GROMACS .gro file of C-alpha atoms in nm:
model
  426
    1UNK     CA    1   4.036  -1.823  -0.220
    2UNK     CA    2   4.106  -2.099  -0.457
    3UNK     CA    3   3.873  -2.181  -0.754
    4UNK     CA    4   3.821  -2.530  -0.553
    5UNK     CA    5   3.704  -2.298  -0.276
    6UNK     CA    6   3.973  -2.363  -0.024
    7UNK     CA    7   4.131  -2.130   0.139
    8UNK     CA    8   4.530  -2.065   0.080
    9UNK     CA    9   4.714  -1.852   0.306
   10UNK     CA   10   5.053  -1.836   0.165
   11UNK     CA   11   5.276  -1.566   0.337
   12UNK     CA   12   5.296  -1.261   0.193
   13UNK     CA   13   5.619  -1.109   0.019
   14UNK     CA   14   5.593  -0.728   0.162
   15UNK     CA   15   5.629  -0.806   0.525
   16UNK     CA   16   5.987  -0.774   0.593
   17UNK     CA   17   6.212  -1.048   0.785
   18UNK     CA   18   6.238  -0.994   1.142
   19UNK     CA   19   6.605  -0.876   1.233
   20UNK     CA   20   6.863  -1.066   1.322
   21UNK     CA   21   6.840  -1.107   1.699
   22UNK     CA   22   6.977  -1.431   1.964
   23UNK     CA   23   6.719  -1.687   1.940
   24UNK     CA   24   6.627  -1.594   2.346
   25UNK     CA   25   6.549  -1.278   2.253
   26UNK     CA   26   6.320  -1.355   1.940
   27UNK     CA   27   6.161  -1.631   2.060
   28UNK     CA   28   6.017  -1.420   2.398
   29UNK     CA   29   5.719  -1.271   2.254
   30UNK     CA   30   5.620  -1.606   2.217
   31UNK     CA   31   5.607  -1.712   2.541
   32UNK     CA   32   5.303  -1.671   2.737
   33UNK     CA   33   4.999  -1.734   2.681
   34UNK     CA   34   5.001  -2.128   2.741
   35UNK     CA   35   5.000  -2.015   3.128
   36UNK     CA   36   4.661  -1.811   3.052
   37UNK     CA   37   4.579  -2.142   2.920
   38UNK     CA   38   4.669  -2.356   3.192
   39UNK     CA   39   4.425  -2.144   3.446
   40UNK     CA   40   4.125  -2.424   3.248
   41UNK     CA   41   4.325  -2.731   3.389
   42UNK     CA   42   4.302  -2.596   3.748
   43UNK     CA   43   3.965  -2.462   3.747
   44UNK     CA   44   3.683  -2.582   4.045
   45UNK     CA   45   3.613  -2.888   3.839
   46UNK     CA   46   3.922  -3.033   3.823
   47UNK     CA   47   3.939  -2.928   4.203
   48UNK     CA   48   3.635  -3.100   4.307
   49UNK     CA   49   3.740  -3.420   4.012
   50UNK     CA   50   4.071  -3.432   4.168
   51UNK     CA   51   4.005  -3.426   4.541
   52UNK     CA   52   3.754  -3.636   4.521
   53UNK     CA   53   3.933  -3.953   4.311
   54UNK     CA   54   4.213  -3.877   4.589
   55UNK     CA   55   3.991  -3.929   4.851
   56UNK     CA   56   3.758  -4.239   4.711
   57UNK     CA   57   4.048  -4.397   4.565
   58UNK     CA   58   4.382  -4.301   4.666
   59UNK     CA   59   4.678  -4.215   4.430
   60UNK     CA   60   4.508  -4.481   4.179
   61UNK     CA   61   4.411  -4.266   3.907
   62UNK     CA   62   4.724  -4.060   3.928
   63UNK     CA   63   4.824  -4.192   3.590
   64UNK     CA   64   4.519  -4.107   3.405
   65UNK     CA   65   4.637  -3.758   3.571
   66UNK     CA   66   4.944  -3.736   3.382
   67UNK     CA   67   4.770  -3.885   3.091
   68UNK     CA   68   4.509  -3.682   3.044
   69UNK     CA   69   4.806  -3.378   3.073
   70UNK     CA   70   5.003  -3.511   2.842
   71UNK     CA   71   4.688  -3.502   2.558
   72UNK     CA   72   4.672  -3.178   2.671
   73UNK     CA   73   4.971  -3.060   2.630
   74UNK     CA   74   4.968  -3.166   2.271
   75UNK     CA   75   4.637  -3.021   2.156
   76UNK     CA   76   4.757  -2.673   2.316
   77UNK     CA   77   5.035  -2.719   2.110
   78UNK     CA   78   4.872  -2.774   1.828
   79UNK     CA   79   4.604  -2.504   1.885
   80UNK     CA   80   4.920  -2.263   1.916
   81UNK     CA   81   5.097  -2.373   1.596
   82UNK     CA   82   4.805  -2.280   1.445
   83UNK     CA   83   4.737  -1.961   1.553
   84UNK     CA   84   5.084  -1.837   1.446
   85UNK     CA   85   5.085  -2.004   1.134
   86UNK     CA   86   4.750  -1.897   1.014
   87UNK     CA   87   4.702  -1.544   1.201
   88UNK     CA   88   4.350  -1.664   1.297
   89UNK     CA   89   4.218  -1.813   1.564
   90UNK     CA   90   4.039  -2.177   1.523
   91UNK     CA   91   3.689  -2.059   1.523
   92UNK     CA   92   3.786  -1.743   1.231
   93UNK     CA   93   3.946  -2.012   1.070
   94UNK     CA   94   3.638  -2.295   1.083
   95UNK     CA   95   3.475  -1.935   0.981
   96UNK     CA   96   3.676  -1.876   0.648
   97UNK     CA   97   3.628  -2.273   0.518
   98UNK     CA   98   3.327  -2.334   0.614
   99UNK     CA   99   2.935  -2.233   0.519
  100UNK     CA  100   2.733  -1.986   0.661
  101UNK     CA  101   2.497  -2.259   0.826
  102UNK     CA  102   2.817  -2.459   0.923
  103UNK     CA  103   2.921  -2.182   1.139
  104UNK     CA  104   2.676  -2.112   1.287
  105UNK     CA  105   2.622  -2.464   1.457
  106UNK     CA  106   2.974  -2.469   1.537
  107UNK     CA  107   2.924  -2.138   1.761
  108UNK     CA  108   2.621  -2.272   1.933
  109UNK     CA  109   2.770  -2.524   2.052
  110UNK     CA  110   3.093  -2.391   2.137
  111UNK     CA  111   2.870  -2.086   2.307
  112UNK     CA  112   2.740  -2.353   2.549
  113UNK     CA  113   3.053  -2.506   2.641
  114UNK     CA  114   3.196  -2.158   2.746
  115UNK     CA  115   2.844  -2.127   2.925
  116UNK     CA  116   2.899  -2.367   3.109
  117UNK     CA  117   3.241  -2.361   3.193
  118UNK     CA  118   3.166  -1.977   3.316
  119UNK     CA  119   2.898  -2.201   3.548
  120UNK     CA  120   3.162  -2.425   3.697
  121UNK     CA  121   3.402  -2.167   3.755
  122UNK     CA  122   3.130  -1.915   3.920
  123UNK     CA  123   3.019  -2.238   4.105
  124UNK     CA  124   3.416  -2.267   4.245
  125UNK     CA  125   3.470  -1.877   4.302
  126UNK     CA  126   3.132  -1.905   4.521
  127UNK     CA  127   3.228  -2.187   4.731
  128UNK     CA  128   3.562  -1.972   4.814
  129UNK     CA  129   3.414  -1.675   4.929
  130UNK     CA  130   3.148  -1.854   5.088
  131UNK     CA  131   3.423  -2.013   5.281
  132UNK     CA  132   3.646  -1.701   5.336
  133UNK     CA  133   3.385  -1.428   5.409
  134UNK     CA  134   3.091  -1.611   5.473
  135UNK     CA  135   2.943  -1.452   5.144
  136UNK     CA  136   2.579  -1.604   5.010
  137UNK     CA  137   2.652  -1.752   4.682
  138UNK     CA  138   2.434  -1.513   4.502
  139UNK     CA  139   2.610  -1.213   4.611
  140UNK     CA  140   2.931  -1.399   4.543
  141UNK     CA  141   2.892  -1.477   4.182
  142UNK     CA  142   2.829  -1.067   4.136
  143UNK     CA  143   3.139  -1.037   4.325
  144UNK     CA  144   3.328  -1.286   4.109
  145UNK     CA  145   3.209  -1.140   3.809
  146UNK     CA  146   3.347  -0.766   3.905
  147UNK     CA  147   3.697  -0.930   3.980
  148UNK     CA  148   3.706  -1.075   3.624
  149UNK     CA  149   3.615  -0.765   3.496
  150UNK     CA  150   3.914  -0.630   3.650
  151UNK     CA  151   4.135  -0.851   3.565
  152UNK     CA  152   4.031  -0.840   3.195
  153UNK     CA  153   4.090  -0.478   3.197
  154UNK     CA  154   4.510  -0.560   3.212
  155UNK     CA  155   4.466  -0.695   2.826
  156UNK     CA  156   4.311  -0.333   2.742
  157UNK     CA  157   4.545  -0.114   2.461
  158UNK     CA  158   4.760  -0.406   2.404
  159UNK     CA  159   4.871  -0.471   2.741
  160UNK     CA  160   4.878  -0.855   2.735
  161UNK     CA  161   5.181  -0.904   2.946
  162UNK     CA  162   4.977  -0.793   3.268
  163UNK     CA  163   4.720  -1.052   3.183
  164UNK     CA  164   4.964  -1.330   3.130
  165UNK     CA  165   5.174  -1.252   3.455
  166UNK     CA  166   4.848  -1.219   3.649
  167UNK     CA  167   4.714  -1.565   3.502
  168UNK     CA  168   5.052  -1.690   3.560
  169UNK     CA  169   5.053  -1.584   3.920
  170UNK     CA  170   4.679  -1.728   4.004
  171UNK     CA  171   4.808  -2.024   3.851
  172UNK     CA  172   5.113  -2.025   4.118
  173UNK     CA  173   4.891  -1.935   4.393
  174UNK     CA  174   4.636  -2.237   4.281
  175UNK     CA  175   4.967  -2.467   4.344
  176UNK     CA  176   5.099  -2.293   4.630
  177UNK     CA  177   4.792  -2.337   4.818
  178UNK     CA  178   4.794  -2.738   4.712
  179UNK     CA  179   5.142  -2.776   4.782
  180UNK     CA  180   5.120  -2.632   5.108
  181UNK     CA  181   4.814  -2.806   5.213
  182UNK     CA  182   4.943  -3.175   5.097
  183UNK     CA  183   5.283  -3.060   5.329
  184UNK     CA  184   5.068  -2.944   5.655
  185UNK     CA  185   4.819  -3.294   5.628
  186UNK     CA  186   5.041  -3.570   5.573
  187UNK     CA  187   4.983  -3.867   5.553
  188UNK     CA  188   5.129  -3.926   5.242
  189UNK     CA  189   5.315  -4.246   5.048
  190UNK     CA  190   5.591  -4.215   4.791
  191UNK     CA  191   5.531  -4.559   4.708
  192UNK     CA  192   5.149  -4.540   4.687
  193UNK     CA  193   5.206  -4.241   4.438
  194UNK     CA  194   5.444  -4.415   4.235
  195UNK     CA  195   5.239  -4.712   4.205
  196UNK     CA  196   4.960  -4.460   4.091
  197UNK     CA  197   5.125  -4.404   3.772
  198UNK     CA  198   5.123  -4.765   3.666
  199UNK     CA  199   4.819  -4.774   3.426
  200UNK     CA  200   4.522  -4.968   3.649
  201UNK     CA  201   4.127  -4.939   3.769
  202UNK     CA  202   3.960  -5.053   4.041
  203UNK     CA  203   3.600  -5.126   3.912
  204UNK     CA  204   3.350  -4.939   3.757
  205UNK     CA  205   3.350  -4.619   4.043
  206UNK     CA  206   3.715  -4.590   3.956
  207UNK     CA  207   3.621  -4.589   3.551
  208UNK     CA  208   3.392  -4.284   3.614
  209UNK     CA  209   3.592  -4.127   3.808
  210UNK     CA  210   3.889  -4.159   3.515
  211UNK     CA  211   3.611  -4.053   3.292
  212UNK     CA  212   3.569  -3.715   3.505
  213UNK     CA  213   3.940  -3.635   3.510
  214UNK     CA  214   3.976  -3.694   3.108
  215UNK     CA  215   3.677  -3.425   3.070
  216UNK     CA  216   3.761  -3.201   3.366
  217UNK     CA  217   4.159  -3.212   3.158
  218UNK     CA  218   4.051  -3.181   2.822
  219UNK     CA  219   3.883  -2.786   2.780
  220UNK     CA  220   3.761  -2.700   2.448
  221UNK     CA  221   3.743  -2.298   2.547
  222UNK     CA  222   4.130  -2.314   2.655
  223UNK     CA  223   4.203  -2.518   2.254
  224UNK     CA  224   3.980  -2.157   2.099
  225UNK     CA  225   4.138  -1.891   2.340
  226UNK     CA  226   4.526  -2.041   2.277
  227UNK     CA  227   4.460  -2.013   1.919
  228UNK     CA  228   4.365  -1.610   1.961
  229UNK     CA  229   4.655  -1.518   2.226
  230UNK     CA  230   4.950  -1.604   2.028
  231UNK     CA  231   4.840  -1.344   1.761
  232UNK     CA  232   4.940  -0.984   1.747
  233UNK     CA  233   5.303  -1.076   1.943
  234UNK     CA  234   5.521  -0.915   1.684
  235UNK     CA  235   5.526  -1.264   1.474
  236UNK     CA  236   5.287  -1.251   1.160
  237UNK     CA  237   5.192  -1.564   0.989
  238UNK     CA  238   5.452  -1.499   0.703
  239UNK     CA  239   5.738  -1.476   0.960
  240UNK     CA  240   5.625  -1.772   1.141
  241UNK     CA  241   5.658  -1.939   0.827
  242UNK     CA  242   5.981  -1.837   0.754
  243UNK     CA  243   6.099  -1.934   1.067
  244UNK     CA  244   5.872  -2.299   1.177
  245UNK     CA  245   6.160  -2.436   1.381
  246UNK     CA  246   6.202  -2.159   1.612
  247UNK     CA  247   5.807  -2.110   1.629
  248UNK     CA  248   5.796  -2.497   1.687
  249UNK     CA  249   6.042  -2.441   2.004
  250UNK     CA  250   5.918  -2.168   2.168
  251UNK     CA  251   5.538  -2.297   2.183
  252UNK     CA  252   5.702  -2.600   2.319
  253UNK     CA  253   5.854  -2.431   2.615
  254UNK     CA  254   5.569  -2.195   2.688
  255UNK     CA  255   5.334  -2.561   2.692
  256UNK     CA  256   5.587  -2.708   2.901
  257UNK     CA  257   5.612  -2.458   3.151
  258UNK     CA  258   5.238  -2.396   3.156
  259UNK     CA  259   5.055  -2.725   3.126
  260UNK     CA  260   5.357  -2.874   3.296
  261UNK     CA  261   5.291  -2.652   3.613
  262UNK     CA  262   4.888  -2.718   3.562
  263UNK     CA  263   5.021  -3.107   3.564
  264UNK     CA  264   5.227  -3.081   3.900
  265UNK     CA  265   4.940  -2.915   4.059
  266UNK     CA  266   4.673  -3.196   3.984
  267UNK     CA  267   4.872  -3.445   4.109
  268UNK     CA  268   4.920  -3.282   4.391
  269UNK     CA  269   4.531  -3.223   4.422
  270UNK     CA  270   4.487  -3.630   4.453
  271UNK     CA  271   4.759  -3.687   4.675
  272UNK     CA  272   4.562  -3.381   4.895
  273UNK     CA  273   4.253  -3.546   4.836
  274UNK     CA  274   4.450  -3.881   4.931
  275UNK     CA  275   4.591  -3.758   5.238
  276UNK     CA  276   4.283  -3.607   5.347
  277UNK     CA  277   4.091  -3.928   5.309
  278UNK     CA  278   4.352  -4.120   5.506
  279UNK     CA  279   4.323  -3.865   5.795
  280UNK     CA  280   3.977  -3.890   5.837
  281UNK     CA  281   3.981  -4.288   5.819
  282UNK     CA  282   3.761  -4.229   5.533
  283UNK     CA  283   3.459  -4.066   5.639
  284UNK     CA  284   3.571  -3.719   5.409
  285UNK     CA  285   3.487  -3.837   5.038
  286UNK     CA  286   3.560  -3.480   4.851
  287UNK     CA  287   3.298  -3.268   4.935
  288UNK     CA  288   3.473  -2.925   4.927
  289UNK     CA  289   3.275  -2.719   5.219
  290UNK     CA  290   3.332  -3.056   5.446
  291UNK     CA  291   3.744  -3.063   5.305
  292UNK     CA  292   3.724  -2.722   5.446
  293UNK     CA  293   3.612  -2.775   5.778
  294UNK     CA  294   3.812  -3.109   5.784
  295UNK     CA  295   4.191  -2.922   5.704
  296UNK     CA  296   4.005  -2.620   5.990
  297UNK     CA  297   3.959  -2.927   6.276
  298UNK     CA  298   4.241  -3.147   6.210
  299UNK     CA  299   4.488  -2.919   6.066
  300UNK     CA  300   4.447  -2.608   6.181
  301UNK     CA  301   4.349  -2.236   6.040
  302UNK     CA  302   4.664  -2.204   5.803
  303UNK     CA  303   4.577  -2.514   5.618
  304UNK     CA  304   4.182  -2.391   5.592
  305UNK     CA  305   4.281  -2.047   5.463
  306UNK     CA  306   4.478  -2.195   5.217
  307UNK     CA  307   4.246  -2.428   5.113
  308UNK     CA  308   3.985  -2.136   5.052
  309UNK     CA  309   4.202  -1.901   4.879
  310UNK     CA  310   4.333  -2.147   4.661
  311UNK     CA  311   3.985  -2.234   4.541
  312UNK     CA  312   3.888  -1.881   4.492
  313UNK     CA  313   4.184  -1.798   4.288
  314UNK     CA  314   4.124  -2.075   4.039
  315UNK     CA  315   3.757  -1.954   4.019
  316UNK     CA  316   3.807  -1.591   3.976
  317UNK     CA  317   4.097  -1.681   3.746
  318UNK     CA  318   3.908  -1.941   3.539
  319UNK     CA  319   3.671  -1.606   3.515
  320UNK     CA  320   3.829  -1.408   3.375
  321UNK     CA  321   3.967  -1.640   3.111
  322UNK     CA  322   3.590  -1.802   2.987
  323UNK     CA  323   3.473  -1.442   2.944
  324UNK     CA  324   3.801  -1.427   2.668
  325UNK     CA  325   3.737  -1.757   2.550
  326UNK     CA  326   3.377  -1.625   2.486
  327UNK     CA  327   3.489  -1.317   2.320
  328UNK     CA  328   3.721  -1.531   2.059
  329UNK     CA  329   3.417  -1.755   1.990
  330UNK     CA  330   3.177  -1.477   1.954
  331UNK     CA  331   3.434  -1.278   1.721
  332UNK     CA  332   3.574  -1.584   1.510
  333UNK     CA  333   3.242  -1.754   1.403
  334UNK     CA  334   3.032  -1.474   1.394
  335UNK     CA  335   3.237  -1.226   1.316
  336UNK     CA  336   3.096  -0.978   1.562
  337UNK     CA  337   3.231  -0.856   1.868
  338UNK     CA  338   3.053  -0.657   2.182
  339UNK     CA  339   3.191  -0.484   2.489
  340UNK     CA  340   3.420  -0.735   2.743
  341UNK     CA  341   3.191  -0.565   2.968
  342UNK     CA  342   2.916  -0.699   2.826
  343UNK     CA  343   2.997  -1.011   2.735
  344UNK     CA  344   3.053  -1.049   3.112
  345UNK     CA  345   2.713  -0.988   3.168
  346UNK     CA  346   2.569  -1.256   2.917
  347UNK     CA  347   2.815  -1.542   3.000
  348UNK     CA  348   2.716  -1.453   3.439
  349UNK     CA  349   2.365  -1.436   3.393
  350UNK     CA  350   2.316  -1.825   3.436
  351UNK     CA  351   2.528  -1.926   3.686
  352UNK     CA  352   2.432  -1.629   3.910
  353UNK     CA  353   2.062  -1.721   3.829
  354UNK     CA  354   2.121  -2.084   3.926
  355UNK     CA  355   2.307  -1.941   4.283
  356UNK     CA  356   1.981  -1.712   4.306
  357UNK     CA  357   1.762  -2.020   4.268
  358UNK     CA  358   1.970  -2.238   4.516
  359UNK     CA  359   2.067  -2.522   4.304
  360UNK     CA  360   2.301  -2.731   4.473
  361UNK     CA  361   2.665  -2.617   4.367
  362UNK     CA  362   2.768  -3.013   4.341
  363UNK     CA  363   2.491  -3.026   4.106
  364UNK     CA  364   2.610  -2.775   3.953
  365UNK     CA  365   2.929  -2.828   3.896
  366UNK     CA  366   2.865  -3.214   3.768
  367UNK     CA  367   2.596  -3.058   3.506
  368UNK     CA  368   2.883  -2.832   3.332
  369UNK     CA  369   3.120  -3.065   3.331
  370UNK     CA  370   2.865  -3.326   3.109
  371UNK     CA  371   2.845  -3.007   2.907
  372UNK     CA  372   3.186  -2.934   2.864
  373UNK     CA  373   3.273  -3.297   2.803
  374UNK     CA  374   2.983  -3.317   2.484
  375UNK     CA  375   3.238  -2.998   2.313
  376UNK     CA  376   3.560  -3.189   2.341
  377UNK     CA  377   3.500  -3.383   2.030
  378UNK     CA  378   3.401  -3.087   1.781
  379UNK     CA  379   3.714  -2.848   1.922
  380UNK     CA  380   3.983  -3.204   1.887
  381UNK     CA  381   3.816  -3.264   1.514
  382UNK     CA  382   3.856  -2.913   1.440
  383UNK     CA  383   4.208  -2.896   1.566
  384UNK     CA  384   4.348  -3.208   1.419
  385UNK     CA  385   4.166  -3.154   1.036
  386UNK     CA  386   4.331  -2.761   1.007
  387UNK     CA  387   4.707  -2.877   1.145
  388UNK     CA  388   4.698  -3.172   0.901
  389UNK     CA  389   4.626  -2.957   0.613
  390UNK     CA  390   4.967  -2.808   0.439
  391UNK     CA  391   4.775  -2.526   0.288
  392UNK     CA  392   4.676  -2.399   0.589
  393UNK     CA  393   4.971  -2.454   0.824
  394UNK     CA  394   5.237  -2.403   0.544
  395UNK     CA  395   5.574  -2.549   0.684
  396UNK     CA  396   5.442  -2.571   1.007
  397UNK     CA  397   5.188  -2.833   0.881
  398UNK     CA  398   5.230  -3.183   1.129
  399UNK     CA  399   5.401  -3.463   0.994
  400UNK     CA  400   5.184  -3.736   0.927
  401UNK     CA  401   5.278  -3.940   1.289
  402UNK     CA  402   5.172  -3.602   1.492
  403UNK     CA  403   4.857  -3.646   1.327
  404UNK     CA  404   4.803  -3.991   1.414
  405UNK     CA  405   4.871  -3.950   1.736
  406UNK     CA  406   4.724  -3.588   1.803
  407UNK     CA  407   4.400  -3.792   1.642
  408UNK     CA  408   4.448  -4.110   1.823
  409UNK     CA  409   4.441  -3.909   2.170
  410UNK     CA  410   4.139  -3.692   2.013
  411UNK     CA  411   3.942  -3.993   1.964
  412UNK     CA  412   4.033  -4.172   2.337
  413UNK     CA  413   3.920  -3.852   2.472
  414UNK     CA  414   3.621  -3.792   2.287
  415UNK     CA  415   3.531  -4.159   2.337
  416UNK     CA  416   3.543  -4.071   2.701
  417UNK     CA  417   3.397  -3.736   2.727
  418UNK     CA  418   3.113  -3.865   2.514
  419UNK     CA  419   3.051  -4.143   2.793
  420UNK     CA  420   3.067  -3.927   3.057
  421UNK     CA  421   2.725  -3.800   3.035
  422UNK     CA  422   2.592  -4.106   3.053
  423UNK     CA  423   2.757  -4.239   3.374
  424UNK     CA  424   2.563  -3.930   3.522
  425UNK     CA  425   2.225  -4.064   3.336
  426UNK     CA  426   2.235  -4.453   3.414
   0.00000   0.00000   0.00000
């Protein structure tokens, strides 16, 4: 700690230099957790976001798609960098520069983003079984919750490769299911798509609509969690900054091969959600139960079983990673940490009260992701001051044009997550 009370982390002298080894080789530990990251960009929101724009509007909004992927793909990236230059995730970090009181507003509110992302993704595992087994929704968010247990239990002892190839599987399951799906309906247009990714709305449905993608994109629990899961890989903070171009490269490839898989399967959401409408002359807008029975009638069983276990995967998946996301808020800002089991327990309590209650689950879901949308600025201001600062990130610091542009995107998005809401209110 400075006398200015800033906080230098400069890397220490005693650790030795990794040994010499081909850059493959050195750089694999790395690689990773960006697909444990990309489960948030294919969670049930961005399902029910996606299917529906496809269906009300076609391959329109297929550019704010990519878009909205390409932001994130830089903010992971960032959120990353961080992580292995600093050895602390963001919200230890915000806890090591900032006061007491400071901290303690920035875990509230990052506590009810992962609240109610854990809503939206219970919300999505539900529907699936629902559809699948025929499972009440109450009983299916207890259900949900066990599996994410489970599947949290692979990062026990150290053993974060099973969690990463599981997450990375769900995530190819989530796209398998999509791709197939988009294949067995039809009704597609490779001109229609490629028009889609010319920059252009439609009126003021099509607006909101871009407004829900950008916030359903855009997940401030997947900008904590990266930060935490690229520690304790073999690569302390000295030896990242020893070595900042090799870092730099391998957190691009892991990004690129995550977020660019999360990309391909959005866009292949809309053109699902696109096909679908066409089929159905327009009378299916995006409701998921009625997509369900739409791919069982016109389709045929195949397409309606992968429909269902597609959107169970990205729920149970999406599970598993809030409840981590959770755990690095918890630990980072508070420094305190209780059983996974636990934590679990906490983070299911309101969505499975909500299924208990019978809320609608469109209701649902459209409540979390106003939520979610109201974190997005606080996580991308966080982000953006800590990589700017050199004595913090050390040689892995941005150059000045990343930061202008990491903050210009910021700002669009939190311009539009902030509106979101009140399309919902007005």
């Amino acid at each position: 700690m400075n006398d200015d009370g800033t906080l230098t982390l400069p890397p220490p002298a005693s650790t030795p230099r990794p040994p010499s080894r081909p850059v493959g080789s050195r750089a694999a530990p790395i690689l990773g957790p960006a697909f444990v990251a990309a489960i948030a960009y294919v969670d049930p929101g961005n399902v029910a976001t996606n299917l529906t724009a496809g269906a009300t509007s076609g391959y329109l909004l297929v550019w704010v798609v990519v878009l909205a992927s390409l932001v994130a793909l830089l903010v992971q990236f960032q959120a990353a960098k961080l992580g292995m230059a600093t050895g602390m995730s963001l919200p230890r970090l915000c806890r090591e520069r900032f006061s007491r009181r400071g901290g303690l507003l920035l875990w509230f509110q990052a506590e009810v983003v992962v609240l109610a992302t854990d809503l939206a993704e219970f919300v999505g595992a539900a529907i699936g079984m629902q559809l699948l087994f025929g499972m009440p929704p109450a009983m299916s968010a207890v259900v949900t919750a066990v599996v994410a247990l489970l599947m949290l239990q692979l990062r026990r002892h150290g053993r974060t490769r099973r969690f990463e190839l599981v997450s990375a599987a769900s995530l190819l399951l989530v796209g398998a299911g999509v791709v197939y799906d988009v294949a067995e309906v039809g009704e597609q247009s490779v001109t229609g798509l490629a028009g889609g990714l010319i920059p252009h709305l439609d009126g003021g449905g099509s607006l909101v609509l871009a407004m829900g993608i950008v916030g359903a994109t855009v997940m401030p629990h997947a900008i904590y969690l990266h930060s935490a899961l690229v520690q304790g890989r073999g690569w302390p903070a000295d030896a990242a900054w020893r070595r900042p171009a090799l870092v730099r490269r391998a957190l691009r490839i892991d990004c690129l091969l995550g977020l660019g898989t999360a990309t391909i399967v959005n866009v292949s959401m809309i053109a699902l959600g696109a096909g679908l409408g066409a089929a159905t002359g327009g009378t299916w807008t995006g409701d998921l139960f009625a997509a369900h029975a739409e791919l069982l009638n016109r389709v045929g069983g195949g397409a309606a079983l992968a429909f269902a276990v597609m959107l169970l995967s990205s729920g149970v998946s999406s599970c598993g990673v809030g409840t981590l996301a959770g755990d690095v808020v918890m630990r980072g800002f508070l420094d305190l940490r209780i059983p996974i089991q636990l934590r679990r327990v906490v983070t299911m309590t309101p969505a499975v009260l909500a299924l208990v209650l019978g809320v609608p689950l469109t209701s649902l879901l459209i409540v979390s992701q106003v939520v979610i949308s109201l974190g997005v600025p606080v996580a991308l201001f966080l982000l953006v001051h800590f990589c700017r600062d050199r004595s913090v990130m050390g040689p892995l610091v941005n150059d000045p044009l990343t930061t202008r542009i990491a903050a210009g995107a910021g700002a669009a998005v939190a311009v539009l997550g902030c509106c979101l809401p009140l399309t919902f209110l007005f």
